Amino acid sequence: MDKNAPPNSASTVADVAREAGVSKATAARVLGGYGTVSEKVRVAVMAAAEALDYRPNELARSMTTGRSGTIGVIVGDIENPFFSLAVRGITDVARQAGFTVVLVNSSEDARNEEAALRTLLAKRVDGLIVSPAKESETDHLRDAARSGRPLVLLDRGSETLGVDTVVANDRHAAESITRKLIARGHRHIAYLTACDTPDHHFRTPADIHTGSVRRRIEGFFSTCQEAGMTDVEHNIHVGAVTPERTRAIIMAMIEAPLRPTAIIASDSVIALEVFKLCREFAIRIPDDLSLVSFHDADWTSVTTPPVTVIRQPVYQLGETAARLLVRRMKGDVGPPTRTVLETELVERASVSMPDQSSEPPHRG
Amino acid sequence: MDKNAPPNSASTVADVAREAGVSKATAARVLGGYGTVSEKVRVAVMAAAEALDYRPNELARSMTTGRSGTIGVIVGDIENPFFSLAVRGITDVARQAGFTVVLVNSSEDARNEEAALRTLLAKRVDGLIVSPAKESETDHLRDAARSGRPLVLLDRGSETLGVDTVVANDRHAAESITRKLIARGHRHIAYLTACDTPDHHFRTPADIHTGSVRRRIEGFFSTCQEAGMTDVEHNIHVGAVTPERTRAIIMAMIEAPLRPTAIIASDSVIALEVFKLCREFAIRIPDDLSLVSFHDADWTSVTTPPVTVIRQPVYQLGETAARLLVRRMKGDVGPPTRTVLETELVERASVSMPDQSSEPPHRG
DNA sequence: TTGAAAGCGTTACCAA
DNA sequence: TTGGTAACGCTTTCAA
């Protein structure tokens, strides 16, 4: 009497089997699409499943197979266009490969990242893509790697960890844009990043624990030094974590006796803040200040002037990482790889030669 | 002899119990943090767990408890800043409440959405937040709601579904911006949306299946009609789904004999495309064309001129939806609610009075 | 081709 | 406070 109508609680393989008059194993075979069954039995079981509105329980399936069909993704902040684009790349290939994505924001905090990793591992994700907040604190990543589940690092690597990594050629990009600025006559170039140090001051690239940014700063640093500049470390500003902090840093920079003639923004969020502040204080770009940004965010081509950027293959970064992960999850056990994607300097109109008009008269 | 070193394969409650010399049930109690155990036993079990590097298997736990600690989120496109911001709101409250988020992009396709829903339900998510691609095709949503798992609709509602909904007051926002444009003398106002119809032409608001956009168009439509305008439906352009399509639509619009004097962009991605094209063809904003956009995207304040927008509480939209969902998952069984968040018109400098200079001389 | 039964790692119930 | 044991819903041998 409780056989015909769809039951109130979810029906299981056993229910379908009973309804179809076959064994549980047989019903499971047709429902799970494995093993062999006669055509007659197949249609009977399918009909029963339909009648009972059977829905497979992936949890139970995962528990016996050991695979969850899920990949865990940890990024700093999904709200940042850089990450949302990369995540789009990841989800696109994940979907295509039959995986779903569990997303966690670390807020660029290593402890959050660690907790997230623990959770994802406990949920038995089949693989992980992480954009590590700090390259120095990677014990939890080592654990994850050791757990046997494939791990791919995104945008930020780790030299020592021996794990698959997909990054952009940040160092080279920083070198080339710095050289370009120097060639245009700039001698006081500031680098501005959200990465922070305990005392909010920069001393050496080793202070920077975010891989991509450290590599950029290394490139910036050495190129400046090669050009004979001194005190380069004073031109590297850290801790632009919020709009307010960013503004404060830029203000201090602008009001300093030796005002920089050019700023390199480490991401588009920072560049936008620079742009807003310049507008507010009637600082002309590029006449009073040149601006260059990492990440070709959509708006950078539409400002007046449009801003010169380093275009990173952000979507491809995510795509490549996910593809690699899928390969690993399928059993590829080659040695760890390091994929470096090329960047491109997109010259627009936010850089000029400082000799034209930018240096205040206190020079000559 | 295989008791001391951390085993190669993950250890379980049973392993810990054996190591600690207690029963499985007791070990499970301290590991799971339920029931009561003596202090002595607790420390013994914890020590054993530590020694064996025990990690709980959430899958197994979920299977017996029926709760997975996971909420499913389906949005149109995480790459769109609107959604990435809303998702940030969702993940923030989810984390705080102890849930993780499974994210799926539907690409605004109802079939993808349906498949995603099936997958998420199979994975036994505890609750769902969906931004439905089409209000008309909601059978799968109905199923989900009937499955007993709480469902909250985000940004786009459904009048008939009887399910919790969190939206912005789109209709009111559209009315007020339309009135504003009319007050400024505009008589030919175009509305441009990514939503599409089978033949890419707009006839009636009922053609639009995306709730938020339909409500906006209704507001636009009726306000225009009240002002005595005719053929309003010809000024509503659908199908701006890609930059290319958007450009084509704008081009056609601009070259038409009756060129609109103002454009309302239904989202910031479209507005950006309008802006780019205007720049390319030296169409002056607002002198030649006024522009207004839904969503106060970060770049809109920084262009020349800055663009007038309807500021939506996007983060709060996600936040509110997630909070509501958490309440439901905790057992709140009140009647379905409909939360309408207020918007704000942010007037900048992209709207002018057409009499000043916008109409080409072919008028007089 | 089919069926019976064991097992996955938990929680939960009931006795002791 | 503890231990034994039955679920949970599926897959996977192993026989028949």
PDB file of C-alpha atoms (C1' of nucleotides) in Angstrom, chain A residues 9-18 24 31 52 54-55, chain D residues 8-10:
ATOM      1  CA  SER A   9      11.279  10.288   1.965  1.00  0.00           C
ATOM      2  CA  ALA A  10      13.878   9.784  -0.731  1.00  0.00           C
ATOM      3  CA  SER A  11      13.874   6.338  -2.273  1.00  0.00           C
ATOM      4  CA  THR A  12      16.986   4.208  -2.487  1.00  0.00           C
ATOM      5  CA  VAL A  13      18.392   1.485  -4.656  1.00  0.00           C
ATOM      6  CA  ALA A  14      16.747  -1.041  -2.387  1.00  0.00           C
ATOM      7  CA  ASP A  15      13.345   0.549  -2.921  1.00  0.00           C
ATOM      8  CA  VAL A  16      13.780   0.541  -6.673  1.00  0.00           C
ATOM      9  CA  ALA A  17      14.935  -3.068  -6.576  1.00  0.00           C
ATOM     10  CA  ARG A  18      11.900  -4.139  -4.608  1.00  0.00           C
ATOM     11  CA  LYS A  24      19.562  -4.763  -4.944  1.00  0.00           C
ATOM     12  CA  LEU A  31      21.145   2.736 -11.841  1.00  0.00           C
ATOM     13  CA  LEU A  52       9.688   6.168  -7.309  1.00  0.00           C
ATOM     14  CA  TYR A  54      14.751   7.815  -7.484  1.00  0.00           C
ATOM     15  CA  ARG A  55      17.711  10.185  -7.028  1.00  0.00           C
TER      16      ARG A  55
ATOM     17  C1'  DC D   8      23.121   5.177   6.250  1.00  0.00           C
ATOM     18  C1'  DG D   9      22.999   4.001   0.562  1.00  0.00           C
ATOM     19  C1'  DC D  10      25.888   2.719  -2.306  1.00  0.00           C
TER      20       DC D  10
END
